PDB file of C-alpha atoms in Angstrom:
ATOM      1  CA  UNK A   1     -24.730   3.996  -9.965  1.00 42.00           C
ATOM      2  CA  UNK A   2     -25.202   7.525  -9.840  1.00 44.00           C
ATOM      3  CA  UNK A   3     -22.459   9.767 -10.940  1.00 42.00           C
ATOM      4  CA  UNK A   4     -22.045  12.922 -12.630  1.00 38.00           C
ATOM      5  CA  UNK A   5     -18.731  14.555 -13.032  1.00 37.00           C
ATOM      6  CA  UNK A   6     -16.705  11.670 -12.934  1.00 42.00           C
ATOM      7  CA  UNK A   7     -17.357  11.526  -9.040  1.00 46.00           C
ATOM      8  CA  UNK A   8     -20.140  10.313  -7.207  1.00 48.00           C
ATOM      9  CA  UNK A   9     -23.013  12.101  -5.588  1.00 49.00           C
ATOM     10  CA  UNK A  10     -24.469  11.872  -1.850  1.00 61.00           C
ATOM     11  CA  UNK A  11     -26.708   9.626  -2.894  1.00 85.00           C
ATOM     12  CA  UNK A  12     -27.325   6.535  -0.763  1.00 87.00           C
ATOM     13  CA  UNK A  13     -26.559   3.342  -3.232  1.00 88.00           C
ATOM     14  CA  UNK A  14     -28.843   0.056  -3.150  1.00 87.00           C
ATOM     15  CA  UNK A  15     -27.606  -3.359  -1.952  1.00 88.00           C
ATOM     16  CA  UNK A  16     -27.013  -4.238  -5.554  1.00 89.00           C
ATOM     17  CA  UNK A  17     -25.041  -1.456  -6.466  1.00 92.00           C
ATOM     18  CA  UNK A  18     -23.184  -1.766  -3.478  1.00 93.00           C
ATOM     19  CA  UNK A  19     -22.477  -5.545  -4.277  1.00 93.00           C
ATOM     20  CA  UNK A  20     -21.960  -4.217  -7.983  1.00 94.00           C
ATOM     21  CA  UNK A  21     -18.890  -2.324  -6.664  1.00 96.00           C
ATOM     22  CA  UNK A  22     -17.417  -4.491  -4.019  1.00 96.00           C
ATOM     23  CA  UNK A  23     -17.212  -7.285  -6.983  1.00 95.00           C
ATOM     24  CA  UNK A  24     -14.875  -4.191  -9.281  1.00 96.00           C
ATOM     25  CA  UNK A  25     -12.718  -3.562  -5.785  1.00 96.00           C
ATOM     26  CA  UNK A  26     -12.173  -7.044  -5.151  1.00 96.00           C
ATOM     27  CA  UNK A  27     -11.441  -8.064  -8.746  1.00 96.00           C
ATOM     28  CA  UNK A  28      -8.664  -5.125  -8.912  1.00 96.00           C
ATOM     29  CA  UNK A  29      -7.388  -6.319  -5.653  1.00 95.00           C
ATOM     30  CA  UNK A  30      -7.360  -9.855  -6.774  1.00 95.00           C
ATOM     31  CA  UNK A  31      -5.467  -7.964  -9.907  1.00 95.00           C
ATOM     32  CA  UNK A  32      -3.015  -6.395  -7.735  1.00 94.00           C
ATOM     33  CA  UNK A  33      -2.316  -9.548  -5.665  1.00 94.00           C
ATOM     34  CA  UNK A  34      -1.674 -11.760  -9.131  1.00 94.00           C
ATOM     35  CA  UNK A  35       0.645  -9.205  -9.641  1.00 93.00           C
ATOM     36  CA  UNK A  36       2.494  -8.417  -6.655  1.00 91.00           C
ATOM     37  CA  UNK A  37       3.159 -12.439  -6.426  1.00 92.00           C
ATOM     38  CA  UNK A  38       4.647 -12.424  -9.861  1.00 92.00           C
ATOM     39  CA  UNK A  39       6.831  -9.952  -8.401  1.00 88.00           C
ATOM     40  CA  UNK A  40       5.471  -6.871 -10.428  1.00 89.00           C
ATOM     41  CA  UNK A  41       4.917  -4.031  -8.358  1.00 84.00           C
ATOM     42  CA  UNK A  42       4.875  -1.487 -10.936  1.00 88.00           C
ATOM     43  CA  UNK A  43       1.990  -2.917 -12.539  1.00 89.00           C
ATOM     44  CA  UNK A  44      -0.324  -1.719  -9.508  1.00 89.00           C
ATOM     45  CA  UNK A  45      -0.127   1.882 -10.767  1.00 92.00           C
ATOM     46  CA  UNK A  46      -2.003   0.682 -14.234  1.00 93.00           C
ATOM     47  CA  UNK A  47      -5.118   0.085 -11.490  1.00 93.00           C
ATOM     48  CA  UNK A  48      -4.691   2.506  -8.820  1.00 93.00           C
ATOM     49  CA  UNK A  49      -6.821   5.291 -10.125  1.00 95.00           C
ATOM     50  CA  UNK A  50      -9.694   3.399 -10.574  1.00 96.00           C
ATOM     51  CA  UNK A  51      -9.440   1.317  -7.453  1.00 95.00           C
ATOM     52  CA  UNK A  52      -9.103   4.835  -5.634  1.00 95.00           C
ATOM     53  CA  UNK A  53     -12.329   6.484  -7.073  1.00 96.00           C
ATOM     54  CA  UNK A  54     -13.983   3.587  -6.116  1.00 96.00           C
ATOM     55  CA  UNK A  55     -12.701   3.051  -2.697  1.00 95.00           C
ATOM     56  CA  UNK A  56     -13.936   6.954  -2.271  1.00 96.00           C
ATOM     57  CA  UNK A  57     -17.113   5.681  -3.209  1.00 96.00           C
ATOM     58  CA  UNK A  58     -17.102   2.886  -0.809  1.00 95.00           C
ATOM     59  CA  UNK A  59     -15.836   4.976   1.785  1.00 95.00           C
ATOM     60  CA  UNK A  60     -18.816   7.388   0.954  1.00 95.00           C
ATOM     61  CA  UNK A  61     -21.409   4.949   1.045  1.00 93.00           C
ATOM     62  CA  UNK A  62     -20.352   3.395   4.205  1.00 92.00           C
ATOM     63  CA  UNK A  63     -20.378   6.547   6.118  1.00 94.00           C
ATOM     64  CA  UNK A  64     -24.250   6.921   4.590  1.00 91.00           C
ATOM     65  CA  UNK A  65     -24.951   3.680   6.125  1.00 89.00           C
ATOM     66  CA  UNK A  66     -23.568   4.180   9.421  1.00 90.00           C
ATOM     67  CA  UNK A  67     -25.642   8.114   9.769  1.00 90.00           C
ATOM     68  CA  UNK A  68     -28.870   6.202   8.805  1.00 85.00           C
ATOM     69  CA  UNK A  69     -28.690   2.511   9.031  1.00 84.00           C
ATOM     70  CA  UNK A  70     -32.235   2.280   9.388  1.00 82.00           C
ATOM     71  CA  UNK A  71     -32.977   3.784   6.109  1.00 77.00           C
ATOM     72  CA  UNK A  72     -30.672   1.469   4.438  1.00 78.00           C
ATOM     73  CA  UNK A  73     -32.706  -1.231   5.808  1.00 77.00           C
ATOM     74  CA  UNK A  74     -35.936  -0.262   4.784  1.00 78.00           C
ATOM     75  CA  UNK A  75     -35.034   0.635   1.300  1.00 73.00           C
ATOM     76  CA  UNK A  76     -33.412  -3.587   0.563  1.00 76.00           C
ATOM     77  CA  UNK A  77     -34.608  -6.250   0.822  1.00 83.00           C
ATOM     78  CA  UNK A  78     -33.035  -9.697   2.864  1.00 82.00           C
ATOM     79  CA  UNK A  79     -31.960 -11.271   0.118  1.00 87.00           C
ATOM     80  CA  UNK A  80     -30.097  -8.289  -1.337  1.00 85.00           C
ATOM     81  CA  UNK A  81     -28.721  -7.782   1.880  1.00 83.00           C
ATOM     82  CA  UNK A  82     -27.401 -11.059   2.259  1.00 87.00           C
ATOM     83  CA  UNK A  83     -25.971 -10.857  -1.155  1.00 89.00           C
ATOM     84  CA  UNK A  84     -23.968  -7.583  -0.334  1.00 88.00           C
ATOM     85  CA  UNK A  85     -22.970  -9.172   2.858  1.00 89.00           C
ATOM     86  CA  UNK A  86     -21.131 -12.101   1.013  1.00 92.00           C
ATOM     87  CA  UNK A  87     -19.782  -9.842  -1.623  1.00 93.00           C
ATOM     88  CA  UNK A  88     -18.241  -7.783   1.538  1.00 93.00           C
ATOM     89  CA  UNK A  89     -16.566 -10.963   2.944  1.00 95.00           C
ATOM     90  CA  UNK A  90     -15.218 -11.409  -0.135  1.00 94.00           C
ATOM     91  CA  UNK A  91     -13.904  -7.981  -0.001  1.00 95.00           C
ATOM     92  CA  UNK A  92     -12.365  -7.908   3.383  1.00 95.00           C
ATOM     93  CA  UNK A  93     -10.407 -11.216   2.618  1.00 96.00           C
ATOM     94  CA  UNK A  94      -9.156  -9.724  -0.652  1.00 95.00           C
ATOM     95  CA  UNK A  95      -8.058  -6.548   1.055  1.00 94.00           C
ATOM     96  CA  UNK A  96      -6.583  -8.668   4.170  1.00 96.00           C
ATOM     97  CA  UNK A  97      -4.412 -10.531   1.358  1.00 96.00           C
ATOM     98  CA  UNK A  98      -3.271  -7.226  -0.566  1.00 94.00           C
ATOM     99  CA  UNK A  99      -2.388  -5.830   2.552  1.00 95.00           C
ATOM    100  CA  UNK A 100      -0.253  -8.534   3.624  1.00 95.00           C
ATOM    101  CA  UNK A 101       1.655  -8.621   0.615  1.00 93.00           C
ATOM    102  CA  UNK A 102       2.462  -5.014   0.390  1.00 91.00           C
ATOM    103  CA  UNK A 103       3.407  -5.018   3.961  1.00 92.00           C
ATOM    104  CA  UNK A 104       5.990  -7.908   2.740  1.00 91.00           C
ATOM    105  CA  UNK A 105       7.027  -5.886   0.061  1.00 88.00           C
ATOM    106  CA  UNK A 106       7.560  -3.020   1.800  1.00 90.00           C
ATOM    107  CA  UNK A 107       9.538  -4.786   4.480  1.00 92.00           C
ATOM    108  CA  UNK A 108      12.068  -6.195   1.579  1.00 90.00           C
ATOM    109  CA  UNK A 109      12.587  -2.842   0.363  1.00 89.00           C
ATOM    110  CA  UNK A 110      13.189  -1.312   3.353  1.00 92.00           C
ATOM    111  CA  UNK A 111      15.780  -4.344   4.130  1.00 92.00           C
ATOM    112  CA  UNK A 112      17.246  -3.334   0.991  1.00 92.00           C
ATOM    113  CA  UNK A 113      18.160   0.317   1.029  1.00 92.00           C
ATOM    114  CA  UNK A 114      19.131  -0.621   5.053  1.00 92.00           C
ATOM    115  CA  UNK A 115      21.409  -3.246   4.009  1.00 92.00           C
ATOM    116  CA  UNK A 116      22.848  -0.790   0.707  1.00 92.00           C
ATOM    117  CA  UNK A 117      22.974   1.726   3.363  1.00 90.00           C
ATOM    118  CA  UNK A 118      25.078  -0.557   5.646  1.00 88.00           C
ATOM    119  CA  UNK A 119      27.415  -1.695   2.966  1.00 88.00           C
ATOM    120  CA  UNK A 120      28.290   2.242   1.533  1.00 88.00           C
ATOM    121  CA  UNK A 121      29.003   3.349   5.117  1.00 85.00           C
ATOM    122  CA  UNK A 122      30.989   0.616   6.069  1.00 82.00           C
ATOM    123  CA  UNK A 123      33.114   1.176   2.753  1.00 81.00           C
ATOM    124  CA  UNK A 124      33.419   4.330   3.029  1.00 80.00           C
ATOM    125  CA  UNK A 125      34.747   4.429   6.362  1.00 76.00           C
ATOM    126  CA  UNK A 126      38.469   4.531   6.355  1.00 68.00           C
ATOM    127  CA  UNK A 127      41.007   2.512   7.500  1.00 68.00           C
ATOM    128  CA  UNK A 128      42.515   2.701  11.251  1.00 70.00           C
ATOM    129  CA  UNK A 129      46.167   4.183  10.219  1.00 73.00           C
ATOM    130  CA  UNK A 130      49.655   4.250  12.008  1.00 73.00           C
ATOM    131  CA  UNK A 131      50.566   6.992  14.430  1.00 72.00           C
ATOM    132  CA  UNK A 132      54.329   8.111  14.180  1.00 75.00           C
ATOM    133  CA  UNK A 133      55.064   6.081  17.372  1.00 79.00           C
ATOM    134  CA  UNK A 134      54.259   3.022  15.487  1.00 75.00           C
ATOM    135  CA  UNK A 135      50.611   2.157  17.219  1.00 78.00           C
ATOM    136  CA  UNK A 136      47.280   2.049  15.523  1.00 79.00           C
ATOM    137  CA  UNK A 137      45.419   4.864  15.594  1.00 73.00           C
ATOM    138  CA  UNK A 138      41.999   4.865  16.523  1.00 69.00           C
ATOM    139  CA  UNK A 139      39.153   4.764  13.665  1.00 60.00           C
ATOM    140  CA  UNK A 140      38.001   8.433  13.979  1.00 55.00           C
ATOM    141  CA  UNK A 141      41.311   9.870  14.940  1.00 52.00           C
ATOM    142  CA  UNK A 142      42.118   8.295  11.346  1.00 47.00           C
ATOM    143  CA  UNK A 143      39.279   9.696   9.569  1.00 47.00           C
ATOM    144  CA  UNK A 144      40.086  13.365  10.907  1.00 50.00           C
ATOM    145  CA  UNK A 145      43.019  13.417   9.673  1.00 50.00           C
ATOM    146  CA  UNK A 146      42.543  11.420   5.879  1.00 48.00           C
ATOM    147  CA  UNK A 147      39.544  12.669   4.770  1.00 48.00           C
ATOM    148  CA  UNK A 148      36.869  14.764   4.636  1.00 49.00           C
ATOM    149  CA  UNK A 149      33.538  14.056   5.978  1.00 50.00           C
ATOM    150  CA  UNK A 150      30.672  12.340   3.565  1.00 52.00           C
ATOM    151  CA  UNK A 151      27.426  11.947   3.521  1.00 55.00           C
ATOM    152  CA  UNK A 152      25.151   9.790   1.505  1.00 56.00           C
ATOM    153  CA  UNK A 153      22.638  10.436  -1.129  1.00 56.00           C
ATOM    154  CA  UNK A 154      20.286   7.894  -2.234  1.00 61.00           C
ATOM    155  CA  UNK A 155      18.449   8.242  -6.031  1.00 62.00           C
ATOM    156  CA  UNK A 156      21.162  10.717  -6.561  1.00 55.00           C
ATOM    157  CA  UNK A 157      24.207  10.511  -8.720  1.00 57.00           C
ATOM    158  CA  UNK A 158      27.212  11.788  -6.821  1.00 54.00           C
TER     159      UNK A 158
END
């Protein structure tokens, strides 16, 4: 692979080096995956710079390809080809995986901090009180008059 200051240059890779990095992407997605069903989120940051330089690359290359697909054809060979177009299924089902099981995660969380939001409002909202003629008051009449308005901070200490 040609690199030179820890990036990559405009250089057009070959099938094999292609292939070569698809296998490191999918093997840090398959990574991530292992850990995101042993319910360990936090472990994806130990990979995430890596697996970001190299998607850059990949992104890279594949524009390349797609301004001169013919010259990427006349510099490989079929069999190369073919391997880099196996090693890219590979890829795309690893990726369709990781994505599903962040979206997951990110649904939970969001459930969570909805359902923590849910619970602090409805506890901090306060009782319906008594009038002086005896009847019940109605909710916001009550919270006019017994306390002050809140508001909610969350990853804060109050």
């Amino acid at each position: 692979m040609n690199e030179q200051n820890g990036g990559h240059n405009a250089g057009l890779l070959s099938p094999g080096e292609l292939q070569s990095l698809l296998a490191k992407l999918t093997d840090i997605l398959e990574q991530e995956n292992r850990q995101l069903d042993a319910r360990k989120p936090r472990a994806l940051q130990e990979t995430a710079q890596e697996k970001n330089r190299l998607v850059a690359i990949y992104n890279q290359q594949m524009r390349l390809i797609a301004a001169s697909p013919d010259a990427f054809r006349k510099a490989s060979d079929a069999r190369a080809v073919e391997a880099l177009k196996t090693a890219s299924r590979s890829f795309h089902e690893s990726l369709d995986e990781h994505f599903r099981k962040l979206s997951t995660v990110k649904s939970v969380t969001e459930g969570i901090v909805k359902s923590i939001s849910a619970e602090v409002e409805k506890q901090s909202r306060p009782a319906p009180g008594y009038g002086a003629n005896a009847h019940l008051r109605p909710a916001g009449v009550a919270a006019r008059q017994t306390s002050a308005a809140t508001s909610i901070a969350l990853n804060r200490v109050i």
